[in-house]
Coordinates of C-alpha atoms in Angstrom, one line a residue:
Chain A
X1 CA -53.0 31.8 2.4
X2 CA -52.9 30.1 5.8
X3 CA -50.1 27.5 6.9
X4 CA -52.9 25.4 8.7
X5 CA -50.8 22.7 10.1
X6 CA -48.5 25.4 11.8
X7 CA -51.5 27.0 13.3
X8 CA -50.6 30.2 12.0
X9 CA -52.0 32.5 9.1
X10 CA -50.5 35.1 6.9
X11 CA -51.8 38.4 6.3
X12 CA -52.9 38.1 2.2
X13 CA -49.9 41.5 1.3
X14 CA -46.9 39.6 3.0
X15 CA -48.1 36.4 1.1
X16 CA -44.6 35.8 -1.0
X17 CA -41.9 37.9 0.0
X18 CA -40.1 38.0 -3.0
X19 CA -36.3 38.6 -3.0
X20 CA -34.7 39.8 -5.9
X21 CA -37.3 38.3 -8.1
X22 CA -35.7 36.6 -11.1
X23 CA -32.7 37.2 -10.2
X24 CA -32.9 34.5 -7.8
X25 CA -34.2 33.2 -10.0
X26 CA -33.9 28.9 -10.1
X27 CA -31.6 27.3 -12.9
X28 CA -31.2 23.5 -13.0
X29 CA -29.5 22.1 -16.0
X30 CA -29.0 18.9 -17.2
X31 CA -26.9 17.5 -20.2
X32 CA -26.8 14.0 -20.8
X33 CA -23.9 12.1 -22.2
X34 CA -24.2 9.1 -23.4
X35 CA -21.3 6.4 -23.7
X36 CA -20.7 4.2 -26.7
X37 CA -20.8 0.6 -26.0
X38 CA -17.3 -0.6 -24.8
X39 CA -16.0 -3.9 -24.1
X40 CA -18.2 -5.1 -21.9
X41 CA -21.0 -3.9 -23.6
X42 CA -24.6 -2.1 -22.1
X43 CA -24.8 1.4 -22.6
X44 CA -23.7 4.2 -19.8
X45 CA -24.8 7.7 -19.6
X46 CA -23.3 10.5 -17.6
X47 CA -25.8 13.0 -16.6
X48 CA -24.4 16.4 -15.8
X49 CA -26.2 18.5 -13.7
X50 CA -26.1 22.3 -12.1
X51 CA -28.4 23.8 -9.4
X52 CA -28.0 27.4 -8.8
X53 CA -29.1 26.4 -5.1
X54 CA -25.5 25.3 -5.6
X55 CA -23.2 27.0 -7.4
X56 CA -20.1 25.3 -6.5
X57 CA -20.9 21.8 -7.5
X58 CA -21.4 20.0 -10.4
X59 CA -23.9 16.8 -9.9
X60 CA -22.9 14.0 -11.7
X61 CA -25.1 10.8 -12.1
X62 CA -23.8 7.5 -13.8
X63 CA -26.8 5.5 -15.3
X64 CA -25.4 2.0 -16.1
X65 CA -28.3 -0.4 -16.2
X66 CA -29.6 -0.7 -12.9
X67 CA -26.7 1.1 -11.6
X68 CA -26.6 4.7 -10.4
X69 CA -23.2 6.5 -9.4
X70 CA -23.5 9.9 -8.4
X71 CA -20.9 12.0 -7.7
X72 CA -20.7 15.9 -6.5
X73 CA -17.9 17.3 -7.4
X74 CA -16.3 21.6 -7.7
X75 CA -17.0 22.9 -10.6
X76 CA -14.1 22.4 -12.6
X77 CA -15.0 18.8 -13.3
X78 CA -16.7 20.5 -15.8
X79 CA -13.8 20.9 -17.6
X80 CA -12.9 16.9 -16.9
X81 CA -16.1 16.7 -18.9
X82 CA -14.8 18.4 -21.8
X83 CA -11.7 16.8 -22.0
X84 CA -14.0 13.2 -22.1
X85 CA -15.6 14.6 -25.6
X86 CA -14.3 11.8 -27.1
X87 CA -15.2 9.4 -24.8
X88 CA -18.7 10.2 -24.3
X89 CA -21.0 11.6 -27.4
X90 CA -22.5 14.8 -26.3
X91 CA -25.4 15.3 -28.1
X92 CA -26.7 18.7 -28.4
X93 CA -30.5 18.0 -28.1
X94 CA -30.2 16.4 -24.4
X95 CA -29.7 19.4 -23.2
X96 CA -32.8 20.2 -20.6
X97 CA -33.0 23.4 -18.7
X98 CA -35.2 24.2 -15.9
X99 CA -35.5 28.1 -14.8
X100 CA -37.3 30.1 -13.3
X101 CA -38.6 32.5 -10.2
X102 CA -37.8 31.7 -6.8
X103 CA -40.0 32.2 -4.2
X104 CA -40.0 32.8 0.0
X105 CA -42.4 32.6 2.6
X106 CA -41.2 31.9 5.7
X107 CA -40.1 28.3 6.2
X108 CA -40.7 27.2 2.4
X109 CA -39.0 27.7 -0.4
X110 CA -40.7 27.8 -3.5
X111 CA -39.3 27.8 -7.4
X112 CA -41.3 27.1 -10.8
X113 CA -39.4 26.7 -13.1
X114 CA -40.2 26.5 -17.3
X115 CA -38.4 23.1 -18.5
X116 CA -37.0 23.9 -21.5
X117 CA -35.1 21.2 -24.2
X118 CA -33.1 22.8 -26.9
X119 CA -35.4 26.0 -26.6
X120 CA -38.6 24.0 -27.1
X121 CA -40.9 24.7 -23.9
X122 CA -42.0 21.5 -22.1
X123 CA -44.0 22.1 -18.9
X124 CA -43.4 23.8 -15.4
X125 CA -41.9 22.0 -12.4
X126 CA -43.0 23.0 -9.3
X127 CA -40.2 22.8 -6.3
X128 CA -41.1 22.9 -3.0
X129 CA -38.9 23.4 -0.1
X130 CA -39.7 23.1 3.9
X131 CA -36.6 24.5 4.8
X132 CA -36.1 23.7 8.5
X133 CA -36.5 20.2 8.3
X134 CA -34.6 17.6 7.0
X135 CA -35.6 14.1 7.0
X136 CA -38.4 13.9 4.8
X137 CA -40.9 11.8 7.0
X138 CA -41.3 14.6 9.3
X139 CA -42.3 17.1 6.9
X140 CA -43.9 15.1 3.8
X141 CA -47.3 16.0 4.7
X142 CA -46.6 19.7 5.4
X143 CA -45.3 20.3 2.1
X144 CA -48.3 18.3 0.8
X145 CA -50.5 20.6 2.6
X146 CA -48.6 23.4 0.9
X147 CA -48.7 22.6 -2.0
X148 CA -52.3 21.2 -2.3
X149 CA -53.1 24.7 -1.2
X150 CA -52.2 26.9 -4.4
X151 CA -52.5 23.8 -6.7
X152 CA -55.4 22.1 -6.0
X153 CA -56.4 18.5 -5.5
X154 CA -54.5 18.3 -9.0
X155 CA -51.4 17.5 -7.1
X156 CA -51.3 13.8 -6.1
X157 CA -51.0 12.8 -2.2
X158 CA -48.4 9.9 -3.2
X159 CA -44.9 10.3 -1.9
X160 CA -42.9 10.8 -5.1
X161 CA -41.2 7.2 -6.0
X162 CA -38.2 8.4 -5.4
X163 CA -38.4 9.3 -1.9
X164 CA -40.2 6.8 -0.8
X165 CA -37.5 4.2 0.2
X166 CA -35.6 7.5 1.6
X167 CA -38.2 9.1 4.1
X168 CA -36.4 8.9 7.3
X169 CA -33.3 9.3 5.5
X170 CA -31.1 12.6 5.5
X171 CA -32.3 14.5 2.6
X172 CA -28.8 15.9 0.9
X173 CA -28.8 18.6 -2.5
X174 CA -28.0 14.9 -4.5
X175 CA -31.6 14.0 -3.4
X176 CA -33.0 16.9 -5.3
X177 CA -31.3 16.7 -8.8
X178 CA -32.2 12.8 -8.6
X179 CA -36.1 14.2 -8.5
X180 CA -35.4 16.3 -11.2
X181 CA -33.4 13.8 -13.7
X182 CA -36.5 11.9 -13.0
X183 CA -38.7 14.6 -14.2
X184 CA -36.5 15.2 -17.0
X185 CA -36.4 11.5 -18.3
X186 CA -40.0 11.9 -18.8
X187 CA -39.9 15.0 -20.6
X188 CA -37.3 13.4 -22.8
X189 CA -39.4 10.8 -23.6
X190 CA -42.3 12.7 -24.5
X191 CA -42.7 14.7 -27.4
X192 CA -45.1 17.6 -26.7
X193 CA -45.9 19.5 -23.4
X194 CA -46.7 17.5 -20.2
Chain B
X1 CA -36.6 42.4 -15.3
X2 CA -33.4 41.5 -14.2
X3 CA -30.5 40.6 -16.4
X4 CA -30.8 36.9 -17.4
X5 CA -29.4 33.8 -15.9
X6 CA -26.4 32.6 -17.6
X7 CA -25.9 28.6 -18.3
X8 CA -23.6 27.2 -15.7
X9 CA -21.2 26.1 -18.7
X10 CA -21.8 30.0 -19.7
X11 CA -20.1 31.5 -16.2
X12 CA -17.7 28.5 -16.7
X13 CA -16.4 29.7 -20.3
X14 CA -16.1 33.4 -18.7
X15 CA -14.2 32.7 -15.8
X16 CA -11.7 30.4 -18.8
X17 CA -11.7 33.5 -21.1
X18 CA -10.4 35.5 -18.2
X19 CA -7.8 33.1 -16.6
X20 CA -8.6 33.1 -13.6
X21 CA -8.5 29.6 -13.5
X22 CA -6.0 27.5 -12.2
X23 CA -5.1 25.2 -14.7
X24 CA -1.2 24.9 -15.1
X25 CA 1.1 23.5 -13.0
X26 CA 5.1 24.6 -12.8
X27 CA 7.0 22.4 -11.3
X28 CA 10.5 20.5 -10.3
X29 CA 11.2 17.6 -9.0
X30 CA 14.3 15.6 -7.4
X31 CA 15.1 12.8 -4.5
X32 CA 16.7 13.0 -1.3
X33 CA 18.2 9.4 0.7
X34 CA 17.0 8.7 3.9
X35 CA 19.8 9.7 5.8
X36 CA 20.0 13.2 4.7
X37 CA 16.3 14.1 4.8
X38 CA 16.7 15.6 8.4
X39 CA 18.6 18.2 7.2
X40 CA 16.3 19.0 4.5
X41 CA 13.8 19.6 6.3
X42 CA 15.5 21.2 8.9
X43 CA 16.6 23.9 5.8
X44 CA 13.0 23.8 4.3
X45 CA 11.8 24.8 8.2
X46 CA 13.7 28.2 7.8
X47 CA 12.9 29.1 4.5
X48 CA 9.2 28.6 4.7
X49 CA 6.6 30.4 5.1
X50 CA 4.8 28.4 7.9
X51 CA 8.0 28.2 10.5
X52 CA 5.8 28.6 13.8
X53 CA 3.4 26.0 13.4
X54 CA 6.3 23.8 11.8
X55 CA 5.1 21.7 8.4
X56 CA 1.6 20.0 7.7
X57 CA 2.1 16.6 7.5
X58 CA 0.3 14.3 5.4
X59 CA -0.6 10.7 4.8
X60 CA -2.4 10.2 1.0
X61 CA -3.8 7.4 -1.0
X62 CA -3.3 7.5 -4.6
X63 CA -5.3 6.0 -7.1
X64 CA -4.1 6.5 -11.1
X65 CA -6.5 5.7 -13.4
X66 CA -6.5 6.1 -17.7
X67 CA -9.4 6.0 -20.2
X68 CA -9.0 5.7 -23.8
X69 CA -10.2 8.5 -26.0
X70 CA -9.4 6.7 -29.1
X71 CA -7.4 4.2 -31.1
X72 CA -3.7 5.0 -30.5
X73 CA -1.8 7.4 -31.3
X74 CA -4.6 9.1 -29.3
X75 CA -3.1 9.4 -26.0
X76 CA -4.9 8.3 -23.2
X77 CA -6.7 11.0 -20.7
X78 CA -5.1 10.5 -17.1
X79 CA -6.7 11.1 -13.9
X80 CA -5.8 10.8 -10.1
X81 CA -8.1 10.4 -7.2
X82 CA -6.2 11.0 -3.9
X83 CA -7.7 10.5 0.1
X84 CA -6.4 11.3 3.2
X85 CA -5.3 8.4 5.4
X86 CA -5.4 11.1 8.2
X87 CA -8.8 12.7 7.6
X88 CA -10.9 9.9 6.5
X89 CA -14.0 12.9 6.5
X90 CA -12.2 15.0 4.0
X91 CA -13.3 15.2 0.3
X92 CA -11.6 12.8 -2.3
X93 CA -9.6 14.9 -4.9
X94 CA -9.7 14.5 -8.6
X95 CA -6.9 15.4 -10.1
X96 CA -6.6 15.7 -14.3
X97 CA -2.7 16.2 -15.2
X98 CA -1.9 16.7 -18.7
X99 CA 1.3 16.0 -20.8
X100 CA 4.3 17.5 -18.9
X101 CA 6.1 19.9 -21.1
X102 CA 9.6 20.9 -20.7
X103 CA 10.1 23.2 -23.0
X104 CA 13.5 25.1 -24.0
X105 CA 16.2 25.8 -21.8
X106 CA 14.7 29.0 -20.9
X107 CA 12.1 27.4 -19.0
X108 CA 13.2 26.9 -15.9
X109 CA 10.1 24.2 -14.8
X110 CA 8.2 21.1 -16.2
X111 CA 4.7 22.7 -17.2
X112 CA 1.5 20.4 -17.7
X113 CA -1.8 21.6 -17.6
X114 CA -3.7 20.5 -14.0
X115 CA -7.0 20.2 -12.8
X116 CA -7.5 20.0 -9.0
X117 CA -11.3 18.7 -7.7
X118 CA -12.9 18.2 -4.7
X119 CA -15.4 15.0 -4.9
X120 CA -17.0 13.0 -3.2
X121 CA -15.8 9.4 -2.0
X122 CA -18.1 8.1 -4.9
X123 CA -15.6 9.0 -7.6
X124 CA -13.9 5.4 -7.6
X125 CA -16.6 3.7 -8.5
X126 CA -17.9 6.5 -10.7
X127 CA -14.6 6.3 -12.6
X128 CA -14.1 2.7 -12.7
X129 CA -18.1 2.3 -14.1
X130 CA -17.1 5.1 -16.9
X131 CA -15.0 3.4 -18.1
X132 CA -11.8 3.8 -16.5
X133 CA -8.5 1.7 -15.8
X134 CA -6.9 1.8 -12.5
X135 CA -2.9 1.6 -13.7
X136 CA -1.7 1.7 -10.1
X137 CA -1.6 3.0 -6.7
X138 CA 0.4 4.1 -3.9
X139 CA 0.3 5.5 -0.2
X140 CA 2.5 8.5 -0.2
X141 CA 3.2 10.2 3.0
X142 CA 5.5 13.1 4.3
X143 CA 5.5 16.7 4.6
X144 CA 4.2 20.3 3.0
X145 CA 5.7 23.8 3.3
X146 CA 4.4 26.9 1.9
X147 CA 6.9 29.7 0.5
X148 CA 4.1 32.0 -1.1
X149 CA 2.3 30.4 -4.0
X150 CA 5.2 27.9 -4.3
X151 CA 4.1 23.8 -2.1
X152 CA 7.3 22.2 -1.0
X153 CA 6.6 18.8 -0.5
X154 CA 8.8 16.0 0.8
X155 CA 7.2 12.8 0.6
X156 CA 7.9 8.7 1.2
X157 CA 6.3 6.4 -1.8
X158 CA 5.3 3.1 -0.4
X159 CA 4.0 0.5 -1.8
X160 CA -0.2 -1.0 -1.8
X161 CA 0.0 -3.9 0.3
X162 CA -3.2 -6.0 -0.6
X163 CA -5.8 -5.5 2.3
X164 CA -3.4 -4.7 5.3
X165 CA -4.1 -0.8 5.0
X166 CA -1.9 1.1 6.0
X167 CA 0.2 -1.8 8.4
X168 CA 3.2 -2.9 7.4
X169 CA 3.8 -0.9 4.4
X170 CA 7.0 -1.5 2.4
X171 CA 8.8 1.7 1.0
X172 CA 9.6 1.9 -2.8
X173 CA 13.0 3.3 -2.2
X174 CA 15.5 4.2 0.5
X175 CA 14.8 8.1 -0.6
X176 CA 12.2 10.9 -0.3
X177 CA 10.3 12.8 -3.2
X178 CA 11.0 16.5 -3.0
X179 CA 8.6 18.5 -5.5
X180 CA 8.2 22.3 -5.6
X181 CA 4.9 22.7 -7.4
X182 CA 2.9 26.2 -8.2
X183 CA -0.9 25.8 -9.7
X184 CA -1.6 28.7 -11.3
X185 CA -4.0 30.2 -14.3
X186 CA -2.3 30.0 -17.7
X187 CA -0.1 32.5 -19.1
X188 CA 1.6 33.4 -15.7
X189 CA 5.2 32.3 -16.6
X190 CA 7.0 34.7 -14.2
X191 CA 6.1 32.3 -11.4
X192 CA 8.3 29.8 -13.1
X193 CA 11.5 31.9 -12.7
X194 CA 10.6 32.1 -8.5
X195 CA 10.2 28.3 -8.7
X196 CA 14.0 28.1 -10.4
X197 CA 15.2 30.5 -7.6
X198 CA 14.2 28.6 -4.5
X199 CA 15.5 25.3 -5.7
X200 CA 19.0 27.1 -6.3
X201 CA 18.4 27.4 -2.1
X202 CA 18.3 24.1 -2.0
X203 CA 21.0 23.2 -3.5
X204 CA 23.4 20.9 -2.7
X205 CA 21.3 19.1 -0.5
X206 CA 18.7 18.0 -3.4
X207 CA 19.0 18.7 -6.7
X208 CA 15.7 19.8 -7.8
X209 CA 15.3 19.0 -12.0
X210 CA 13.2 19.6 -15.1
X211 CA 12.8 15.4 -15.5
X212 CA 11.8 14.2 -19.0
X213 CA 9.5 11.3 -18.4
X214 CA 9.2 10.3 -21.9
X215 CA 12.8 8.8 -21.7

């Protein structure tokens, strides 16, 4: 495979150099929590997320009708969580997994990863990583390149929606679990593989 | 093939199972006036750890906040988001304190189960939309020694003035805090007994007590 825009190919052996294989393997994992309607009414749900990009953190993400908090936090908020059972429902089947290899070559990072809801296989997300950039204006199109290059004209040439107000911003680890809650919302909502 | 990933709640559960966690907190409180602090900390200074670079200093906001679990007698869950005055850049801590227990009098400390957590400085916001009640708030400043595991602290409780941050702040009392605090993974109760033998040190300057805060 050739990384055109870098004006530089790849001999086909070195194509993916493949550390550790699965056992780099990618693992997001999202639980929702939804909250019962207090006072004030409208519902709030806490999404709890884990990226093994990031060990140490726990991503939180506060849905409240048009409102999103997140908050990154150590790990042990986990356990915070826990405590709240009683304040928010946990509901076993909103659990959503996303695993998989994890790939390097050169600059990018790539991971595809099985989405998986209470075992039941939903689809593949494909993540891809430029690694020494990071405002996304200046590397959109590279990746698109990229990705268009192993995946066909399948993949569409739109800016995902939720980057598109945030192109020239700073792209933090928070930007990526928002683009996977995304992905997961629809999964949730759909019954059979997408 | 490589072992399998675990969950992150699986590594979580492990790391619980094998206490290495640090999730109870010994410790004993008392109050020194004003006019003797000086030679508290003058005392603290020698039997410290940290006597060359003399004591860390800090400067805190504290935030209290409850959330209902359930209809009483269901007692509320408490947590405590604190920020440095002084490092405005540091992360915001989340701190979840349990029930303090004082147990028999062979237990020389207060013990209440503790969870420190580094946020981010969205956690207000993310607390107050879940749900939760800000009780009240303070700016606390003084000074931390280390002997060991044990935190000496000596600190000045002032009061929130609305808006003129941190300018003209009125103190609560004409005293300090002192607090000798260990956090450490359940089960290790020997650290208890070192906590009870420094604050004899201390003695007569403060008097450093298990306090019952249910009376």
């Amino acid at each position: 495979m050739g990384t055109g825009s870098l004006g530089r190919t790849w001999p086909a052996k070195n194509k993916w150099q493949i550390p550790g294989g699965y056992e780099n393997g990618e693992n997001i994992n999202s639980q929702s929590l939804p909250i019962p309607n207090q006072k004030n009414g409208g519902q709030r749900t806490v999404h709890v997320l884990h990226n093994s990009e990031q060990p140490a953190s726990v991503f939180a993400i506060l849905e409240y009708g048009n409102k999103v908090v997140p908050l990154i936090a150590d790990r042990l908020f986990d356990l915070v969580i826990l405590k709240m059972t009683n304040v928010c429902t946990d509901k076993k089947q909103t659990k959503i997994e996303c695993k998989g290899p994890r790939f390097e070559l050169v600059d990018f990072c790539i991971k595809l990863g099985s989405v998986t809801m209470t075992q039941n296989f939903k689809g593949v997300l494909v993540e891809i990583e430029y690694r020494p950039s990071v405002v996304p204006a200046n590397c959109w199109e590279l990746i698109r390149e990229f990705v268009q290059g192993f995946l066909g004209s399948a993949v569409s040439s739109q800016i995902p929606q939720y980057l598109q107000n945030r192109m020239n911003e700073i792209y933090q680890p928070m930007d990526t679990i928002h683009q996977y809650l995304e992905h997961f919302g629809q999964y949730r909502k759909s019954t059979g593989v997408i | 093939m490589a072992a399998p990933i675990g969950t992150a709640m699986d590594s979580l559960s492990a790391a619980l199972k094998s206490k290495i966690i640090p999730n109870q907190e010994y410790f004993l409180q008392g109050s020194i006036l004003d006019s003797a602090v000086e030679v508290l900390l003058h005392r603290l200074r020698g039997l410290c750890d940290n006597v060359d670079t003399g004591p860390e200093t800090f400067h805190d906001h504290e935030m209290c906040f409850s959330i209902r679990r359930g209809p009483p007698p269901e007692l509320p869950l408490f947590l405590r988001v604190r920020r440095a005055l002084d490092y405005p850049d540091m992360p915001w801590q989340l701190r979840y304190i349990g029930q303090p227990e004082l147990g028999d009098k062979s237990q020389p400390t207060v013990v209440r189960s503790s969870l420190d957590i580094a946020t981010s400085n969205t956690v207000v916001e993310f607390l107050t939309e879940l749900g939760c009640r800000l009780d009240f708030e303070y700016i606390i400043r003084g000074y931390m020694f280390r002997k060991g595991r044990m935190k000496v602290t000596v600190s000045k409780i002032f009061k929130m003035n609305q808006g003129k941050l941190p300018d003209g702040m009125e103190p609560m009392s004409q005293s300090y805090l002192v607090e000798l605090s260990v956090l450490a993974p359940s089960g290790q109760n020997a650290i208890a007994e070192d906590i009870r033998i420094f604050a004899e040190q201390l003695k007569p300057l403060v008097q450093l007590e298990k306090i019952n805060y249910i009376r």
